[in-house]
Coordinates of C-alpha atoms in Angstrom, one line a residue:
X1 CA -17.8 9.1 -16.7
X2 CA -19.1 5.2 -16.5
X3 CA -21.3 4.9 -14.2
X4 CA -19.1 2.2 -12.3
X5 CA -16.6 4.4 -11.1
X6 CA -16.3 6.1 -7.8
X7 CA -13.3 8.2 -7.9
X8 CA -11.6 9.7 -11.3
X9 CA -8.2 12.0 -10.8
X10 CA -7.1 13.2 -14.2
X11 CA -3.9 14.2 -14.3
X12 CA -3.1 16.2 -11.1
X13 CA 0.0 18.0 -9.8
X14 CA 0.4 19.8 -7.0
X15 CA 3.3 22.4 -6.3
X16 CA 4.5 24.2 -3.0
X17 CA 6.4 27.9 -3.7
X18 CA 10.2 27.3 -2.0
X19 CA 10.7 30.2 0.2
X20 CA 14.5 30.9 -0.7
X21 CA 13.8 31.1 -4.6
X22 CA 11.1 31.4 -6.9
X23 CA 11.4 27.7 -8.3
X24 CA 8.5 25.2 -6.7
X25 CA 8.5 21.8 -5.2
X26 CA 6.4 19.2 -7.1
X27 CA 4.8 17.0 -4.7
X28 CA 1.9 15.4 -7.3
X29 CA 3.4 14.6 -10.5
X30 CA 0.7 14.5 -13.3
X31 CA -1.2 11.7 -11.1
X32 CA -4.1 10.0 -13.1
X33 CA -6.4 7.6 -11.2
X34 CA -9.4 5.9 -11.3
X35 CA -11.2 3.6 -8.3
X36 CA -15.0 2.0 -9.2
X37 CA -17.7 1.3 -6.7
X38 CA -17.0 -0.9 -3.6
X39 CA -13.0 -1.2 -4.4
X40 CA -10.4 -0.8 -2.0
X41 CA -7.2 0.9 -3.2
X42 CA -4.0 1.0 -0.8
X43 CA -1.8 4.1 -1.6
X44 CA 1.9 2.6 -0.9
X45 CA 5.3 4.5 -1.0
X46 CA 8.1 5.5 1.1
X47 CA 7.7 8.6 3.6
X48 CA 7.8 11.8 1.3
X49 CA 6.5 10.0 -1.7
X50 CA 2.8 11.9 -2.0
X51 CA 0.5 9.9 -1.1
X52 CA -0.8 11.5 2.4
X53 CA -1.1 15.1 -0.1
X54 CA -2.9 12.5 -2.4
X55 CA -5.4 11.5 0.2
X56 CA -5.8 15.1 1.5
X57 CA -6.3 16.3 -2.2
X58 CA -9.3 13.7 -2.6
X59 CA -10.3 14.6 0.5
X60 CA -10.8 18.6 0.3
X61 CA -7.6 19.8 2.4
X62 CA -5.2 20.6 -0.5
X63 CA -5.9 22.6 -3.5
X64 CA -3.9 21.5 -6.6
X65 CA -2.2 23.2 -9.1
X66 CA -3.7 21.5 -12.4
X67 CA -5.8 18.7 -13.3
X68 CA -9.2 17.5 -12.0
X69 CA -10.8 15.7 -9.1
X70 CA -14.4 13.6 -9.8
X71 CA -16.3 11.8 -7.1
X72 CA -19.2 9.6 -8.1
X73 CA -19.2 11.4 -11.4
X74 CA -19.1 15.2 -10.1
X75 CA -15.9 17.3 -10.6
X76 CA -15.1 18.4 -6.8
X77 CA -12.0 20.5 -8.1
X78 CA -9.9 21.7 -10.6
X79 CA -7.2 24.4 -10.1
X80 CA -9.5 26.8 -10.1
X81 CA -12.4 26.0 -8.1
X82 CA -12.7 23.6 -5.3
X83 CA -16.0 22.3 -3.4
X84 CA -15.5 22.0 0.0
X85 CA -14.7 19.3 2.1
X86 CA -17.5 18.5 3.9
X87 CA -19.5 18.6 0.8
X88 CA -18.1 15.9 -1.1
X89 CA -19.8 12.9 0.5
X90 CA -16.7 11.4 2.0
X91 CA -15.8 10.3 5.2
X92 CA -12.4 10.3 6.8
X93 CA -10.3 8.0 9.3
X94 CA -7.3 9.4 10.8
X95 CA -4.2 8.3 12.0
X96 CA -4.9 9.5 15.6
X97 CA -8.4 8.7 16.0
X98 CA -9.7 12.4 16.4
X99 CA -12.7 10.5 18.9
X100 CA -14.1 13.5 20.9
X101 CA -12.8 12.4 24.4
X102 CA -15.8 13.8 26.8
X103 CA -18.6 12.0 24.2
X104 CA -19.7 8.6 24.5
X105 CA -18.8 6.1 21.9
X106 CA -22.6 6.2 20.8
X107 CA -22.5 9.8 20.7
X108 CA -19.4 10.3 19.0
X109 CA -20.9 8.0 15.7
X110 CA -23.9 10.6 16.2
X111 CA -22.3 13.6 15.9
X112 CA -22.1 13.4 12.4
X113 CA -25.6 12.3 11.8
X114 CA -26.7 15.1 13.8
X115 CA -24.8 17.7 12.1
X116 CA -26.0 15.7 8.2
X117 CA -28.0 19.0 6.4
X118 CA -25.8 21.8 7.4
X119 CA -22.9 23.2 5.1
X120 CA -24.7 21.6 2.3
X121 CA -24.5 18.6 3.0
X122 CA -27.7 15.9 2.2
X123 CA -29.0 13.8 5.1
X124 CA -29.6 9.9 4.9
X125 CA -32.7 10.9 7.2
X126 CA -35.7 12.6 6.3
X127 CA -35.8 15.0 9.5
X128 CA -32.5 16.1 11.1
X129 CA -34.2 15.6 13.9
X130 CA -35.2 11.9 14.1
X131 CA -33.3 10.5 17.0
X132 CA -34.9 7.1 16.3
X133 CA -33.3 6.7 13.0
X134 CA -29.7 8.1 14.2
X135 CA -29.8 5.5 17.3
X136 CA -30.6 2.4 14.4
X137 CA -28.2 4.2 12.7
X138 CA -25.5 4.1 15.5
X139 CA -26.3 0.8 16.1
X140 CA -26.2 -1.0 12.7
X141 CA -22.7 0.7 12.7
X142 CA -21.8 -0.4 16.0
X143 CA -23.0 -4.1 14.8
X144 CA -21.1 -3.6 11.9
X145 CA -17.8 -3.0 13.2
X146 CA -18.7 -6.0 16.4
X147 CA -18.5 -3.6 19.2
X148 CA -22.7 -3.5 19.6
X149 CA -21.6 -3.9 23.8
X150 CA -19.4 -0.9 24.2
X151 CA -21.9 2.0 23.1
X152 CA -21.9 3.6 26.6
X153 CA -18.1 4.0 27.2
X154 CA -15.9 6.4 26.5
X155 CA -12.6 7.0 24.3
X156 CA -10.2 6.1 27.0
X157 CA -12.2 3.6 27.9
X158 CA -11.3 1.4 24.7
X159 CA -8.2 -0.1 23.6
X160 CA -6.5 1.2 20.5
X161 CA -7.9 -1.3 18.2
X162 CA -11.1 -1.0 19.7
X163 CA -10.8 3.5 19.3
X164 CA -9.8 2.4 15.3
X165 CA -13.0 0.7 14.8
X166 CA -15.4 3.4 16.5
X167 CA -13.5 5.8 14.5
X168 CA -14.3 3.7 11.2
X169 CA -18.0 3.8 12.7
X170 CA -18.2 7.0 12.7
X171 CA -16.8 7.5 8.9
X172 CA -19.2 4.9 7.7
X173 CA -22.3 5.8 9.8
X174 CA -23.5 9.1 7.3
X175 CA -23.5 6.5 4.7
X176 CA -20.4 8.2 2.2
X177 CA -19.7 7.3 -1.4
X178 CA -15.8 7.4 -0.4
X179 CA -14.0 6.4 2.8
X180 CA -10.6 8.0 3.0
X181 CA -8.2 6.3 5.4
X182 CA -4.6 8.0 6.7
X183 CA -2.3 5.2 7.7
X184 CA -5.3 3.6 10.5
X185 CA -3.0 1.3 11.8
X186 CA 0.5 2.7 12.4
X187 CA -0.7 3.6 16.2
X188 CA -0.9 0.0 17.0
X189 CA 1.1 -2.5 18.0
X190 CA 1.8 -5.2 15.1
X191 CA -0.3 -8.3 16.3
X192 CA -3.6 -5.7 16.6
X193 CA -2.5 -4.5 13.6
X194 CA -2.7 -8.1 11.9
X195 CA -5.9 -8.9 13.4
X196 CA -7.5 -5.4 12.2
X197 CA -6.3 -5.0 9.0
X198 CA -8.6 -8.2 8.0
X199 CA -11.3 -6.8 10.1
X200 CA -11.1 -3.7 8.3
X201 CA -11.5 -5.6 5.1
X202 CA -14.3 -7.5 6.0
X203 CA -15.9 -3.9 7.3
X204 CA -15.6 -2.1 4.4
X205 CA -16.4 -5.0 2.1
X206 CA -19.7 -5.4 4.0
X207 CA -20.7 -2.2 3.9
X208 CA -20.4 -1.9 0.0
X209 CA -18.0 0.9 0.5
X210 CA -15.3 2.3 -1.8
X211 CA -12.3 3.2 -0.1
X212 CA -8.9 4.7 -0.1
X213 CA -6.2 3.9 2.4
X214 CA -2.4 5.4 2.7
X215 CA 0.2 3.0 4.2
X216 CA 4.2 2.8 3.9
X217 CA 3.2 -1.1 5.1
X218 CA 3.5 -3.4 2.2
X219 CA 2.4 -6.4 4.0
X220 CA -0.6 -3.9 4.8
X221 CA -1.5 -2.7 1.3
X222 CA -1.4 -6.7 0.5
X223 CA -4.0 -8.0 2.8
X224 CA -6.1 -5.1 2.5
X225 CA -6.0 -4.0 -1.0
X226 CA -8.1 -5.0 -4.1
X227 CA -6.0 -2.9 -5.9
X228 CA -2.1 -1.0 -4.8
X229 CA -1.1 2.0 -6.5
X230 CA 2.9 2.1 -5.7
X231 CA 4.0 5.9 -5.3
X232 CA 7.5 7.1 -6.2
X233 CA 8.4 10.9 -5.8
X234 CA 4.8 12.3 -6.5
X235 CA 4.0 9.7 -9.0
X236 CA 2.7 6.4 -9.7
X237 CA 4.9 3.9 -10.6
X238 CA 2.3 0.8 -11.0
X239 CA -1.5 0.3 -10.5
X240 CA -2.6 -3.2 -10.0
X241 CA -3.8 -6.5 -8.1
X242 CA -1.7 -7.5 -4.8
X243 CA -0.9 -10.4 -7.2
X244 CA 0.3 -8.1 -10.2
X245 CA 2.4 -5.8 -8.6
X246 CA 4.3 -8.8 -6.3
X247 CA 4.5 -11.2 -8.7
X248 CA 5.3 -8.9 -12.1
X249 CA 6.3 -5.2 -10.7
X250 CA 6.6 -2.8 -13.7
X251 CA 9.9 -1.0 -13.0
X252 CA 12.5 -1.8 -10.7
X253 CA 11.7 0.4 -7.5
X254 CA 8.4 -1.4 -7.0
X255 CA 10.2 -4.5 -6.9
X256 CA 12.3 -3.6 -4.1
X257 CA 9.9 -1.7 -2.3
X258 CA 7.1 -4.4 -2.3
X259 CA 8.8 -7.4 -2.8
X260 CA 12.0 -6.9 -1.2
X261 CA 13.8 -8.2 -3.9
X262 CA 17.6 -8.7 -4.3
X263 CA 19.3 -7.6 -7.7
X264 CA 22.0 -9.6 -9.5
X265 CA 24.2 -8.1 -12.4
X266 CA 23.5 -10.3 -15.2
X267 CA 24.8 -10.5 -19.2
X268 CA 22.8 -11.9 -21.8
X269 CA 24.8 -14.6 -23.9
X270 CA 23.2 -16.9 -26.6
X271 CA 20.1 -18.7 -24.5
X272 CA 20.8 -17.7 -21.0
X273 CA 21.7 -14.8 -18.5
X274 CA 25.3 -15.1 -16.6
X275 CA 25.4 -14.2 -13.2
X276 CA 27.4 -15.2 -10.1
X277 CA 25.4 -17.3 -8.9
X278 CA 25.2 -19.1 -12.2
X279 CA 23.4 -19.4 -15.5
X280 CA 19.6 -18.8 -16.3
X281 CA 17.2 -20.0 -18.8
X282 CA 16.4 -17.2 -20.8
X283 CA 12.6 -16.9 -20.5
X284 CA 9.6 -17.9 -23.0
X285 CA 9.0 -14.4 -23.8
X286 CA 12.4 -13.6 -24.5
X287 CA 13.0 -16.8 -26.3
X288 CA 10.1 -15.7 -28.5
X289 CA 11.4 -12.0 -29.3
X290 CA 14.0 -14.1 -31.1
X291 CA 16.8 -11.0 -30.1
X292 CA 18.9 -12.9 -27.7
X293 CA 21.6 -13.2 -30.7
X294 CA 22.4 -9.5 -29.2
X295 CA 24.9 -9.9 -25.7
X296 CA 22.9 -7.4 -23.4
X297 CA 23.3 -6.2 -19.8
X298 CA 21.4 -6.3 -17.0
X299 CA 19.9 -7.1 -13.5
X300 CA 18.3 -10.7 -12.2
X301 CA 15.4 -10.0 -9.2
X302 CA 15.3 -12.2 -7.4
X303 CA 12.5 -12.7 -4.3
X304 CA 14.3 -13.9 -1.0
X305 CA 11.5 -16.8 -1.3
X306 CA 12.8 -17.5 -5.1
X307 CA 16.5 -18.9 -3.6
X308 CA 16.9 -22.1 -2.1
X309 CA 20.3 -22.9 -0.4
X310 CA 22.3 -26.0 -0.2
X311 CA 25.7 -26.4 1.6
X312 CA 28.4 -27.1 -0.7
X313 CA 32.3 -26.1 0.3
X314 CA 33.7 -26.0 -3.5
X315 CA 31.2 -22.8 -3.5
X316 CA 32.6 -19.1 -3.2
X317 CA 28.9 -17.6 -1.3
X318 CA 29.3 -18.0 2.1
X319 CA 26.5 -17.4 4.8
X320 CA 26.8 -14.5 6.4
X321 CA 24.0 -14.1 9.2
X322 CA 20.9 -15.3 9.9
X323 CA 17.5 -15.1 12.0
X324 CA 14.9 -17.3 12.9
X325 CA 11.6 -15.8 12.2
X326 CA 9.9 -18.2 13.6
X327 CA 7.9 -19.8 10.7
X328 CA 11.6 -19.4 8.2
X329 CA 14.6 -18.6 8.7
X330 CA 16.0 -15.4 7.2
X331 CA 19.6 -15.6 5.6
X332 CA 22.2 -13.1 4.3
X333 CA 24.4 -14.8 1.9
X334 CA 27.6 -12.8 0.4
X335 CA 28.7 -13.8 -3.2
X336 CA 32.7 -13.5 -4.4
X337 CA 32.5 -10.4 -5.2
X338 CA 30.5 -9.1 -1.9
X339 CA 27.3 -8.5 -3.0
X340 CA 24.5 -9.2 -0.1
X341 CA 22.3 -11.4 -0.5
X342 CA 18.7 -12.4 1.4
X343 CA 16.4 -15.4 1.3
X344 CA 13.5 -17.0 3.3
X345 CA 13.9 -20.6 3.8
X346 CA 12.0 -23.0 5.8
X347 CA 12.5 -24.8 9.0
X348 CA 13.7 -28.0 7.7
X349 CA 17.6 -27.0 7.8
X350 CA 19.7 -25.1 9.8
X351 CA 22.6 -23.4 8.0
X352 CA 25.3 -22.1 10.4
X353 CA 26.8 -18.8 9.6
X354 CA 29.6 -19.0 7.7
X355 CA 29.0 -22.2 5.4
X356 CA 29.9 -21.9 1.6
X357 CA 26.7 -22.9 0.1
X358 CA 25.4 -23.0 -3.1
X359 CA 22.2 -21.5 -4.5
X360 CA 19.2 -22.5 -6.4
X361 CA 15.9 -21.0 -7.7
X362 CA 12.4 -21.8 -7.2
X363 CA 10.8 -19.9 -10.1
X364 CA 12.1 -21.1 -13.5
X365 CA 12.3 -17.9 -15.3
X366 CA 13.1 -14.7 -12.9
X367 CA 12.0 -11.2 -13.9
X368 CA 15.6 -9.4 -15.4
X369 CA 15.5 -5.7 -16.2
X370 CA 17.7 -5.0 -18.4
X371 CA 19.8 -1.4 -19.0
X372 CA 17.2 0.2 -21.9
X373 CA 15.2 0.1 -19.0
X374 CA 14.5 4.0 -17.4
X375 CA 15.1 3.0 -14.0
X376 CA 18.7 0.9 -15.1
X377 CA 20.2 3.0 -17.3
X378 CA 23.6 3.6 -15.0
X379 CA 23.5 0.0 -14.9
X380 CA 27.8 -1.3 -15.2
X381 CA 28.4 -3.9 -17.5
X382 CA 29.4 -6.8 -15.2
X383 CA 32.2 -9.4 -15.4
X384 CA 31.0 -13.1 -14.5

């Protein structure tokens, strides 16, 4: 394994028996992965997609039924042998905390110091004993996370953002090649949320730590994320930058699910793509592909940021509601044939519900999956 990578998963699947037959449930679908040193990879999918028994897999919680897990270049489990979890030098943030309420927050980053040696496990300290190394230890932590001041209290002493961070402390404190993270934010309410998923960031980047996080928050998995695996039904669907998987998602589903994107019926004629909201440019790579002789079918995405809006009466897409978001306002716009419509627009016009307007794009050559696609092959043939 090169010596740059952290985490390897080779191919795993995992299966659960179904009590009223003999057939199984596939939960991990053949899932191959790989996360180097100091990276931070968001695990994103709908509820149900795999990604919590993903985390728990990595973690030492659920056995699999093939393939092979590899931290910093040791093979932790296969299907037939597994190390345990607290012997595979990572540390783990839950959803709820799991801070020890009668121990202080001081003593709570201890415990696992303390407890460093047992079960296996190697120490960062040269005695178990040395309480002068565990108390720099807890406090580099605490200075780490910004909360230096609040060693002394307790667990329902803090705030939920404040509980978050101690619990981070904790995770980080033994000094583990892989933090594992089980959605650490859904507890909150959304403006702590915002302020601690960059905190977060800047945490883990500062402590040189590799980490995994699960989140059904795309917005999350954006602004925390070097890199986003996208999870559908126990697979992966795309592996890439924040950037990559907004900007150019690799099937359709990722698309909707991370950029929200709306989906036109288009046909392919001679140099452009009819739709109902008009005809598109053909794009430089399909221009080049020199095919677009043959009339093909298939589906425009379009980003609600990608359509601009202009009243115009002689148009048949009338506004159908929309909210002010403060920063944009958020429209639903219905075409002639009733297809719904959304788009973010700035502040600089007001369009009343129920205007006929007509619609523009921002990008010059939107992404169109066509029907020899996998994920379009029920696509219709449309009529413009």
């Amino acid at each position: 394994m090169n010596h740059s990578v952290i985490l390897q998963l080779s191919n795993l699947t995992k299966t659960y028996p179904n009590r009223t037959d003999s057939s199984h449930t596939v939960v991990l679908d053949n899932v191959s992965l790989t996360l180097n040193h100091g990276e931070l990879l968001g695990l994103l999918g709908p509820s149900g997609c795999g990604k919590t028994t993903l985390l728990r897999v990595v973690a030492g919680f659920e056995s699999i039924s093939q393939g092979t897990v590899s931290i910093a270049g040791k093979v932790v489990c296969t299907n037939c042998d597994s190390l345990a979890a607290e012997k595979r030098n990572t540390g783990m943030v839950f959803q709820d905390y799991a801070l020890f309420p009668h121990l202080t927050v001081a003593d709570n980053i201890a415990f696992g110091l303390q407890h460093q040696g047992k079960n296996g496990k190697k120490s960062i300290f040269p005695s178990q004993k040395n309480h002068t190394q565990i108390n720099r230890r807890v406090h580099e932590v605490l200075e780490l996370v910004g909360l230096r001041s609040l060693e002394k209290r307790y667990p329902h002493q803090l705030s939920g953002g404040q509980q978050q961070r101690i619990a981070l402390a904790r995770a980080l404190a033994p000094q583990p090649a892989l933090i594992l993270l089980d959605e650490p934010l859904s507890n909150l309410d959304v403006q702590v949320r915002h302020r601690l998923r960059a905190e977060i960031r800047a945490i883990l980047k500062a402590a040189g730590t590799s980490a995994i996080f699960v989140t059904h928050d795309r917005e999350e998995a954006l602004a925390i994320s070097d890199k986003i695996a996208v999870m559908r039904q126990g697979k992966i669907e795309q592996v890439g930058t924040p950037e990559e998987v907004y900007l150019n998602p690799a099937s359709r589903f990722v698309a909707e699910f991370v950029a929200q994107a709306n989906f036109l019926p288009a046909i392919q004629k001679g140099l452009v793509w009819q739709t109902e909201i008009g005809e598109i440019p053909l794009s430089q790579s399909e221009l080049t592909a020199n095919n677009y002789a043959e009339v093909k079918t298939g589906e425009l995405m379009l980003r609600p940021e990608d359509i601009s809006l202009i009243p115009d009466p002689d148009s048949k897409i009338v506004v159908q509601e929309r909210q002010f978001l403060g920063r944009e306002y958020y429209y639903g716009i219905e075409t002639a044939s009733g297809k719904r419509i959304y788009a973010r627009t700035n502040l600089e016009r007001a369009i009343a519900i129920g205007t006929n307007v007509a619609v523009s794009l921002t990008v010059k050559a939107p992404q169109i999956f066509t029907v020899s696609s996998e994920v379009n092959k029920s696509l219709a043939p449309v009529s413009i």
